[in-house]
């Protein structure tokens, strides 16, 4: 079976390249660039041989490859049919021989080759003596096998998730995760490039060396230093983790081959499904809030918009705190959450017809807008509080937490108010195939910019009274009264939000035909 699967993998690669010239050229260029990059990394690691930081670099390579191979199936699953074991469910194959065949065939490809080159360079960087060479011969294949097996086990354990709607939603959010990861890597590189950065990283190696497959690579260093017992323990630990991963993979394959999925099971009673929303108020307001939460969980566009706001709103203050920036960058959290109130009906699309059919009075319009605003507030208020307080504590500016949080709440309330107006006055449709919450349909980009930019500037303007009070208290030296900005900001933000929603409700009732036409284009 193993030879058959290897030939099958080669056939899949060959037939995929035969589909078009462009695909073949792209694969060749991508492979050449990746191989050159891997060779460059390997040569750079080998050049570190004898350097004091070579063990830290080898451990870092092992950790990065382990994490990378673990999360890779979550992003490339849909583009690699060989990762889907359910395609083999109808064949008379047992999990144990199937695992052997899949593991060996998984070693055929560019990814395992790149991993082999870089891990080999990492092992050579800490080699010193014949005994360490023998350890490297054992450690490098073990590290590569562990990486490949881990990727397969993760793919098998999440197959039903990744082939479902939630899996497609995960692919939508991959851009956000990549952006957050890129910023994190940038911060890490800047920290390492600064003075004593490598020394600080070296302090973590005592823990990271036990994270497989870094533990296998660090065994080479242990042998080179004469710590044969430690090296044996690290190799044994890596082999044990590999065995556990294979057992996990076996269990996942057995479940996929023999047990039904959720599509064949009876649905849960409606009372059970609705129990998670019991904390919501009754009436139309609670119904609207529940609908908004379900949209945020199920609709890819809404989910992408929320995920972007939450991730970026946390990332920017965190990056500022790490770089000893300003505590006021926490305003990003309130600003990005408040912008979710804009174009509320455009996100519904043609489904807004069913909502509009139930709006027959000002009370209905007010309850509709109030429910949408409260859905944002339920998430936004605790989120803004956590981000703001965390940023102040990280910067050592605990005394500035009250004023910053007060202004943040005022900004959030102002944006909710102007967002309600902008949703009624400047609605625009969004294409269904769009996976980004800010995308407008062709021809309506200008309208989207008018609503978002104009509303955001108006919302920022509404916070000027509190901002002026903050500046006056600082200039006059009345720092003891700065705590008053917290209750004032809470009351001011709530009052402005209620006023904006209440005054936008009659406009929504009067402009229902225009809103329906705009969001249904």
Coordinates of C-alpha atoms in Angstrom, one line a residue:
X1 CA 0.0 0.0 0.0
X2 CA 2.9 2.4 0.8
X3 CA 4.3 2.2 -2.7
X4 CA 0.9 2.7 -4.2
X5 CA 0.3 5.8 -2.2
X6 CA 3.7 7.2 -3.2
X7 CA 2.9 6.6 -6.9
X8 CA -0.5 8.2 -6.3
X9 CA 1.1 11.3 -4.8
X10 CA 3.5 11.6 -7.7
X11 CA 0.6 11.2 -10.2
X12 CA -1.4 13.9 -8.4
X13 CA 1.6 16.3 -8.6
X14 CA 2.3 15.5 -12.2
X15 CA -1.4 15.7 -13.4
X16 CA -1.8 19.0 -11.5
X17 CA 1.1 20.5 -13.4
X18 CA -0.4 19.3 -16.7
X19 CA -3.5 21.3 -16.2
X20 CA -2.1 24.6 -17.6
X21 CA 1.2 26.2 -18.6
X22 CA 0.6 29.0 -16.1
X23 CA 0.2 26.7 -13.2
X24 CA 3.3 24.7 -14.2
X25 CA 5.4 27.9 -14.5
X26 CA 4.1 29.2 -11.2
X27 CA 4.9 25.9 -9.5
X28 CA 8.5 25.9 -10.9
X29 CA 9.1 29.5 -10.0
X30 CA 7.7 29.0 -6.5
X31 CA 9.7 25.9 -5.9
X32 CA 13.0 27.4 -7.1
X33 CA 12.5 30.5 -4.9
X34 CA 11.5 28.4 -1.9
X35 CA 14.5 26.1 -2.4
X36 CA 16.9 29.0 -2.7
X37 CA 15.4 30.5 0.4
X38 CA 15.8 27.2 2.3
X39 CA 19.4 26.8 1.0
X40 CA 20.2 30.3 2.2
X41 CA 18.8 29.6 5.6
X42 CA 20.7 26.3 5.8
X43 CA 24.0 28.0 4.8
X44 CA 23.4 30.8 7.3
X45 CA 22.8 28.3 10.1
X46 CA 25.9 26.3 9.1
X47 CA 27.9 29.6 9.2
X48 CA 26.8 30.0 12.9
X49 CA 28.7 26.9 13.8
X50 CA 30.9 27.7 16.8
X51 CA 29.0 30.8 17.6
X52 CA 27.5 31.2 21.0
X53 CA 24.0 31.8 19.6
X54 CA 24.0 28.7 17.3
X55 CA 22.0 26.6 19.9
X56 CA 19.4 29.3 20.3
X57 CA 19.1 29.6 16.5
X58 CA 18.7 25.8 16.1
X59 CA 16.0 25.7 18.8
X60 CA 14.2 28.7 17.2
X61 CA 14.2 26.9 13.9
X62 CA 12.7 23.7 15.5
X63 CA 9.9 25.7 17.3
X64 CA 9.0 27.7 14.2
X65 CA 8.8 24.6 12.0
X66 CA 6.8 22.7 14.6
X67 CA 4.2 25.5 14.9
X68 CA 4.2 26.1 11.2
X69 CA 3.5 22.5 10.3
X70 CA 0.8 22.3 13.0
X71 CA -1.2 25.3 11.7
X72 CA -0.5 24.9 8.0
X73 CA -3.5 22.4 7.4
X74 CA -5.9 25.0 8.7
X75 CA -5.0 27.4 5.9
X76 CA -4.1 25.2 2.9
X77 CA -6.5 22.3 3.5
X78 CA -8.9 23.4 0.7
X79 CA -6.0 23.6 -1.8
X80 CA -4.6 20.2 -1.1
X81 CA -6.9 17.3 -1.8
X82 CA -4.4 14.8 -0.4
X83 CA -5.0 16.1 3.1
X84 CA -8.7 15.0 3.1
X85 CA -8.8 11.4 4.4
X86 CA -12.6 11.2 3.9
X87 CA -11.9 10.6 0.2
X88 CA -10.6 7.2 1.2
X89 CA -13.6 6.4 3.5
X90 CA -15.3 4.0 1.0
X91 CA -12.1 1.9 0.5
X92 CA -11.4 -1.2 2.6
X93 CA -8.4 0.3 4.4
X94 CA -7.5 -0.1 8.0
X95 CA -6.1 2.9 9.9
X96 CA -2.7 1.5 10.8
X97 CA -1.5 0.6 7.3
X98 CA -3.2 3.7 6.0
X99 CA -1.2 5.9 8.4
X100 CA 2.1 4.3 7.2
X101 CA 1.2 4.9 3.6
X102 CA 0.1 8.4 4.1
X103 CA 3.1 9.3 6.2
X104 CA 5.6 8.1 3.6
X105 CA 3.7 9.6 0.7
X106 CA 3.5 12.9 2.7
X107 CA 7.3 13.1 2.6
X108 CA 7.1 13.5 -1.2
X109 CA 6.8 17.2 -1.9
X110 CA 8.5 20.6 -1.6
X111 CA 7.5 21.3 2.0
X112 CA 9.2 18.2 3.5
X113 CA 12.3 18.9 1.4
X114 CA 12.5 22.5 2.6
X115 CA 12.1 21.3 6.2
X116 CA 14.9 18.7 5.7
X117 CA 17.3 21.3 4.3
X118 CA 16.7 23.9 7.1
X119 CA 16.7 21.4 10.0
X120 CA 19.9 19.8 8.6
X121 CA 21.5 23.2 8.6
X122 CA 20.3 23.8 12.2
X123 CA 21.8 20.4 13.2
X124 CA 25.1 21.0 11.5
X125 CA 25.4 24.4 13.3
X126 CA 25.7 22.7 16.7
X127 CA 27.7 19.6 15.6
X128 CA 31.1 19.1 17.3
X129 CA 32.5 15.6 17.1
X130 CA 31.6 12.2 15.6
X131 CA 29.1 11.4 18.3
X132 CA 27.1 14.6 17.6
X133 CA 27.1 13.7 13.9
X134 CA 25.5 10.4 14.8
X135 CA 22.9 12.3 16.9
X136 CA 22.3 14.6 14.0
X137 CA 21.6 11.7 11.7
X138 CA 18.9 10.5 14.1
X139 CA 17.6 14.0 15.0
X140 CA 17.0 15.4 11.6
X141 CA 14.7 12.6 10.2
X142 CA 12.9 12.5 13.5
X143 CA 12.2 16.2 13.4
X144 CA 11.0 16.0 9.8
X145 CA 8.8 13.0 10.5
X146 CA 7.3 14.7 13.5
X147 CA 6.5 17.8 11.5
X148 CA 4.8 15.9 8.7
X149 CA 2.9 13.6 11.1
X150 CA 1.7 16.6 13.1
X151 CA 0.3 18.3 10.0
X152 CA -1.5 15.1 9.0
X153 CA -2.9 14.5 12.5
X154 CA -4.2 18.1 12.7
X155 CA -5.8 17.7 9.2
X156 CA -7.5 14.5 10.1
X157 CA -8.7 15.8 13.5
X158 CA -10.2 18.9 11.8
X159 CA -11.4 17.4 8.5
X160 CA -15.1 17.8 9.1
X161 CA -14.6 21.3 10.4
X162 CA -12.4 22.4 7.5
X163 CA -14.7 20.9 4.9
X164 CA -17.7 22.7 6.5
X165 CA -18.9 26.3 6.4
X166 CA -16.9 27.0 9.5
X167 CA -13.8 25.8 7.7
X168 CA -14.4 28.2 4.9
X169 CA -14.9 31.0 7.5
X170 CA -11.5 30.0 9.0
X171 CA -10.0 30.5 5.6
X172 CA -11.6 34.0 5.5
X173 CA -10.0 34.9 8.8
X174 CA -6.6 33.6 7.7
X175 CA -5.8 37.0 6.4
X176 CA -6.4 38.6 9.8
X177 CA -4.3 35.9 11.5
X178 CA -1.5 36.4 8.9
X179 CA -1.6 40.2 9.5
X180 CA -1.4 39.7 13.3
X181 CA 1.3 37.1 12.9
X182 CA 3.3 39.4 10.6
X183 CA 3.1 42.2 13.1
X184 CA 4.2 39.9 15.9
X185 CA 7.2 38.7 13.8
X186 CA 8.1 42.3 13.1
X187 CA 8.0 43.2 16.8
X188 CA 10.1 40.1 17.6
X189 CA 12.7 40.9 14.9
X190 CA 12.9 44.5 16.1
X191 CA 13.4 43.2 19.7
X192 CA 16.1 40.8 18.6
X193 CA 17.9 43.5 16.5
X194 CA 18.0 45.9 19.5
X195 CA 20.6 45.7 22.1
X196 CA 20.8 42.4 24.1
X197 CA 17.9 41.0 22.1
X198 CA 19.6 37.7 21.5
X199 CA 20.5 37.5 25.2
X200 CA 16.9 37.8 26.1
X201 CA 15.9 35.1 23.6
X202 CA 18.6 32.8 25.0
X203 CA 16.9 33.0 28.4
X204 CA 13.8 31.2 26.9
X205 CA 15.8 28.3 25.3
X206 CA 15.8 26.4 28.6
X207 CA 12.0 25.9 28.1
X208 CA 11.8 25.9 24.3
X209 CA 14.4 23.2 23.9
X210 CA 11.7 20.7 25.2
X211 CA 9.2 21.7 22.6
X212 CA 9.4 19.1 19.8
X213 CA 10.9 19.0 17.2
X214 CA 13.3 21.5 18.8
X215 CA 14.1 18.9 21.4
X216 CA 15.4 16.6 18.8
X217 CA 17.7 19.3 17.3
X218 CA 18.9 20.3 20.8
X219 CA 20.0 16.7 21.4
X220 CA 22.8 17.3 18.9
X221 CA 24.0 20.2 21.0
X222 CA 23.8 18.1 24.2
X223 CA 25.9 15.3 22.6
X224 CA 28.5 17.8 21.4
X225 CA 28.8 19.1 25.0
X226 CA 29.1 15.6 26.4
X227 CA 25.6 15.6 28.1
X228 CA 24.7 12.1 26.8
X229 CA 21.9 11.6 29.3
X230 CA 20.2 14.8 28.4
X231 CA 20.5 14.1 24.7
X232 CA 19.0 10.6 25.2
X233 CA 16.1 12.2 27.1
X234 CA 15.5 14.8 24.4
X235 CA 15.5 12.2 21.6
X236 CA 13.3 9.9 23.7
X237 CA 10.9 12.7 24.4
X238 CA 10.7 13.6 20.7
X239 CA 10.1 10.0 19.7
X240 CA 7.4 9.7 22.4
X241 CA 5.6 12.9 21.1
X242 CA 5.8 11.4 17.6
X243 CA 4.2 8.2 18.9
X244 CA 1.4 10.3 20.6
X245 CA 0.8 12.2 17.4
X246 CA 0.5 8.9 15.5
X247 CA -2.0 7.6 18.0
X248 CA -4.0 10.8 17.7
X249 CA -3.9 10.5 13.9
X250 CA -5.0 6.8 14.2
X251 CA -8.0 7.8 16.5
X252 CA -9.0 10.6 14.1
X253 CA -8.9 8.3 11.1
X254 CA -10.9 5.6 12.9
X255 CA -13.6 8.2 13.8
X256 CA -13.7 9.5 10.3
X257 CA -14.1 6.1 8.8
X258 CA -16.6 4.6 11.2
X259 CA -18.7 7.3 12.9
X260 CA -21.4 9.6 11.4
X261 CA -20.9 13.3 11.2
X262 CA -23.3 16.0 12.3
X263 CA -25.2 16.0 9.0
X264 CA -26.6 12.6 9.8
X265 CA -27.6 13.4 13.4
X266 CA -30.9 14.7 14.6
X267 CA -30.9 18.5 15.2
X268 CA -31.1 19.7 18.8
X269 CA -34.4 21.1 20.1
X270 CA -34.9 24.8 19.4
X271 CA -35.0 25.5 23.2
X272 CA -31.5 24.0 23.5
X273 CA -30.2 26.0 20.6
X274 CA -31.6 29.2 21.9
X275 CA -30.4 28.7 25.5
X276 CA -27.2 30.6 24.9
X277 CA -29.1 33.8 24.3
X278 CA -31.2 33.8 27.5
X279 CA -29.2 36.7 28.8
X280 CA -30.7 39.0 26.1
X281 CA -33.7 41.3 26.8
X282 CA -37.1 40.3 25.6
X283 CA -39.1 41.8 22.8
X284 CA -37.9 42.9 19.4
X285 CA -34.7 44.4 20.9
X286 CA -33.5 41.0 22.1
X287 CA -34.5 39.3 18.8
X288 CA -32.5 41.8 16.9
X289 CA -29.5 41.3 19.1
X290 CA -29.7 37.5 18.7
X291 CA -29.9 37.9 14.9
X292 CA -26.8 40.2 14.9
X293 CA -24.9 37.7 17.0
X294 CA -25.9 34.8 14.7
X295 CA -24.8 36.9 11.7
X296 CA -21.4 37.6 13.3
X297 CA -21.0 33.8 13.9
X298 CA -22.3 32.5 10.6
X299 CA -22.0 35.1 7.9
X300 CA -18.4 35.2 6.5
X301 CA -18.5 39.0 5.7
X302 CA -19.8 39.9 9.1
X303 CA -17.4 37.6 10.8
X304 CA -14.5 39.0 8.8
X305 CA -15.4 42.5 9.8
X306 CA -15.7 41.7 13.5
X307 CA -12.5 39.7 13.5
X308 CA -10.6 42.4 11.8
X309 CA -11.9 45.1 14.3
X310 CA -11.1 42.9 17.3
X311 CA -7.7 41.8 16.1
X312 CA -6.4 45.1 14.9
X313 CA -8.0 47.0 17.8
X314 CA -5.9 44.7 20.2
X315 CA -2.8 44.6 18.1
X316 CA -2.2 48.3 17.6
X317 CA -2.3 49.2 21.4
X318 CA -0.3 46.1 22.2
X319 CA 2.4 47.0 19.6
X320 CA 2.5 50.5 21.0
X321 CA 2.8 49.2 24.6
X322 CA 5.7 46.9 23.6
X323 CA 7.5 49.9 22.0
X324 CA 6.8 52.2 24.9
X325 CA 4.3 54.3 22.9
X326 CA 1.3 56.3 24.0
X327 CA -1.5 55.0 26.2
X328 CA -4.0 56.8 23.9
X329 CA -3.4 54.3 21.1
X330 CA -6.1 52.3 23.0
X331 CA -8.6 54.6 21.3
X332 CA -8.2 52.2 18.3
X333 CA -10.2 49.6 20.1
X334 CA -13.2 51.9 20.6
X335 CA -12.9 53.4 17.1
X336 CA -12.8 50.1 15.2
X337 CA -15.6 48.6 17.3
X338 CA -17.7 51.7 16.8
X339 CA -17.3 51.6 13.0
X340 CA -19.2 48.2 13.0
X341 CA -22.4 50.3 13.4
X342 CA -21.9 51.8 9.9
X343 CA -23.9 50.3 7.0
X344 CA -25.9 48.0 9.2
X345 CA -28.5 47.3 6.5
X346 CA -26.0 46.8 3.7
X347 CA -24.6 43.8 5.5
X348 CA -28.1 42.3 5.5
X349 CA -28.4 42.6 1.7
X350 CA -31.6 41.4 0.2
X351 CA -32.5 39.7 3.5
X352 CA -33.3 43.2 4.8
X353 CA -36.6 43.0 2.9
X354 CA -37.9 40.5 5.6
X355 CA -36.8 42.9 8.3
X356 CA -38.3 46.0 6.6
X357 CA -41.6 44.2 6.4
X358 CA -41.9 44.2 10.2
X359 CA -41.1 47.9 10.6
X360 CA -44.4 49.8 10.6
X361 CA -43.9 52.4 13.3
X362 CA -41.3 54.5 14.9
X363 CA -41.2 52.1 17.9
X364 CA -40.3 49.3 15.5
X365 CA -37.6 51.3 13.8
X366 CA -36.2 52.4 17.2
X367 CA -36.2 48.8 18.5
X368 CA -34.4 47.6 15.4
X369 CA -31.6 50.2 15.7
X370 CA -31.4 49.8 19.4
X371 CA -31.0 46.1 19.1
X372 CA -28.2 46.5 16.6
X373 CA -26.5 49.1 18.8
X374 CA -26.7 47.0 21.9
X375 CA -25.2 44.0 20.1
X376 CA -22.1 46.2 19.5
X377 CA -22.2 47.5 23.0
X378 CA -22.3 44.1 24.6
X379 CA -19.1 43.2 22.9
X380 CA -17.5 46.6 22.7
X381 CA -17.8 47.8 26.3
X382 CA -15.9 44.9 28.0
X383 CA -13.5 44.7 25.1
X384 CA -12.6 48.4 25.2
X385 CA -12.2 48.2 29.0
X386 CA -9.8 45.2 28.8
X387 CA -7.7 46.7 26.0
X388 CA -7.5 50.1 27.6
X389 CA -6.7 48.8 31.1
X390 CA -4.2 46.3 29.7
X391 CA -2.5 49.0 27.6
X392 CA -2.2 51.3 30.6
X393 CA -0.8 48.6 32.8
X394 CA 1.7 47.4 30.2
X395 CA 3.0 51.0 29.8
X396 CA 3.1 51.6 33.6
X397 CA 0.5 54.3 33.3
X398 CA -2.1 53.0 35.6
X399 CA -3.0 56.6 36.6
X400 CA -4.0 57.3 33.0
X401 CA -6.4 54.4 32.8
X402 CA -9.5 56.3 34.0
X403 CA -9.1 59.3 31.6
X404 CA -8.3 57.0 28.7
X405 CA -11.2 54.6 29.4
X406 CA -13.6 57.5 29.8
X407 CA -12.6 59.0 26.4
X408 CA -12.8 55.6 24.8
X409 CA -16.4 55.0 26.0
X410 CA -17.3 58.5 24.8
X411 CA -15.8 57.7 21.4
X412 CA -17.6 54.4 21.2
X413 CA -20.9 56.0 22.0
X414 CA -20.4 58.8 19.5
X415 CA -19.5 56.4 16.7
X416 CA -22.6 54.3 17.5
X417 CA -24.7 57.4 17.2
X418 CA -23.2 58.6 13.9
X419 CA -23.2 55.0 12.6
X420 CA -27.0 54.8 13.1
X421 CA -27.4 58.0 11.1
X422 CA -25.0 56.9 8.4
X423 CA -26.7 53.5 8.0
X424 CA -30.0 55.3 7.4
X425 CA -28.7 58.2 5.3
X426 CA -25.9 56.5 3.2
X427 CA -26.7 52.8 2.9
X428 CA -24.9 50.8 0.2
X429 CA -25.0 47.2 -1.0
X430 CA -22.2 44.7 -0.5
X431 CA -21.4 41.9 -3.0
X432 CA -22.2 38.4 -1.6
X433 CA -18.9 37.0 -2.8
X434 CA -17.0 39.6 -0.9
X435 CA -15.1 38.2 2.1
X436 CA -14.3 41.6 3.6
X437 CA -16.8 43.6 5.7
X438 CA -15.7 47.0 4.2
X439 CA -16.2 46.1 0.6
X440 CA -18.9 47.9 -1.3
X441 CA -20.6 46.9 -4.5
X442 CA -19.2 48.4 -7.8
X443 CA -20.2 52.0 -8.2
X444 CA -20.9 52.6 -4.5
X445 CA -17.4 53.0 -3.2
X446 CA -17.8 56.8 -3.1
X447 CA -21.0 56.5 -1.1
X448 CA -19.3 54.1 1.3
X449 CA -16.4 56.6 1.9
X450 CA -18.9 59.4 2.5
X451 CA -20.7 57.5 5.1
X452 CA -17.7 56.0 6.9
X453 CA -15.2 58.9 6.7
X454 CA -17.8 61.6 7.3
X455 CA -19.5 59.7 10.1
X456 CA -16.1 58.9 11.8
X457 CA -15.1 62.6 11.6
X458 CA -18.5 63.6 13.1
X459 CA -18.1 61.0 15.8
X460 CA -14.6 62.2 16.7
X461 CA -16.0 65.8 16.7
X462 CA -18.6 64.8 19.2
X463 CA -15.9 63.8 21.7
X464 CA -14.3 67.2 21.6
X465 CA -16.0 68.4 24.8
X466 CA -14.4 65.7 26.9
X467 CA -11.1 66.0 25.0
X468 CA -11.1 69.7 25.8
X469 CA -11.8 69.0 29.5
X470 CA -8.9 66.5 29.5
X471 CA -6.5 69.0 28.0
X472 CA -7.7 71.7 30.4
X473 CA -7.1 69.5 33.4
X474 CA -3.6 68.6 32.3
X475 CA -2.7 72.2 31.4
X476 CA -3.9 73.6 34.7
X477 CA -2.3 70.8 36.7
X478 CA -5.5 69.4 38.2
X479 CA -4.4 65.9 37.8
X480 CA -6.3 64.8 40.8
X481 CA -9.6 65.4 39.0
X482 CA -8.8 63.4 35.9
X483 CA -10.6 60.4 37.3
X484 CA -13.9 62.3 36.7
X485 CA -13.4 61.6 33.0
X486 CA -14.4 58.0 33.5
X487 CA -17.9 58.5 34.8
X488 CA -18.4 61.5 32.5
X489 CA -17.2 59.5 29.5
X490 CA -19.6 56.6 30.3
X491 CA -22.6 59.0 30.8
X492 CA -21.7 61.1 27.8
X493 CA -21.1 58.1 25.5
X494 CA -24.4 56.4 26.5
X495 CA -26.4 59.7 26.2
X496 CA -25.0 60.4 22.7
X497 CA -25.6 56.8 21.5
X498 CA -29.2 56.9 22.8
X499 CA -29.8 60.3 21.2
X500 CA -28.4 59.2 17.9
X501 CA -30.3 56.0 17.7
X502 CA -33.6 57.6 18.8
X503 CA -33.3 60.5 16.3
X504 CA -32.3 58.1 13.5
X505 CA -35.3 55.8 14.0
X506 CA -38.0 58.1 12.4
X507 CA -35.6 58.7 9.5
X508 CA -35.3 55.0 9.0
X509 CA -39.1 54.7 8.9
X510 CA -39.4 57.5 6.3
X511 CA -36.5 56.2 4.2
X512 CA -37.3 52.5 4.1
X513 CA -37.9 52.4 0.3
X514 CA -34.6 54.2 -0.4
X515 CA -32.7 51.9 2.0
X516 CA -34.2 48.8 0.5
X517 CA -33.3 49.9 -3.0
X518 CA -29.8 50.8 -2.0
X519 CA -28.9 47.6 -0.2
X520 CA -30.5 45.3 -2.7
X521 CA -28.5 46.5 -5.8

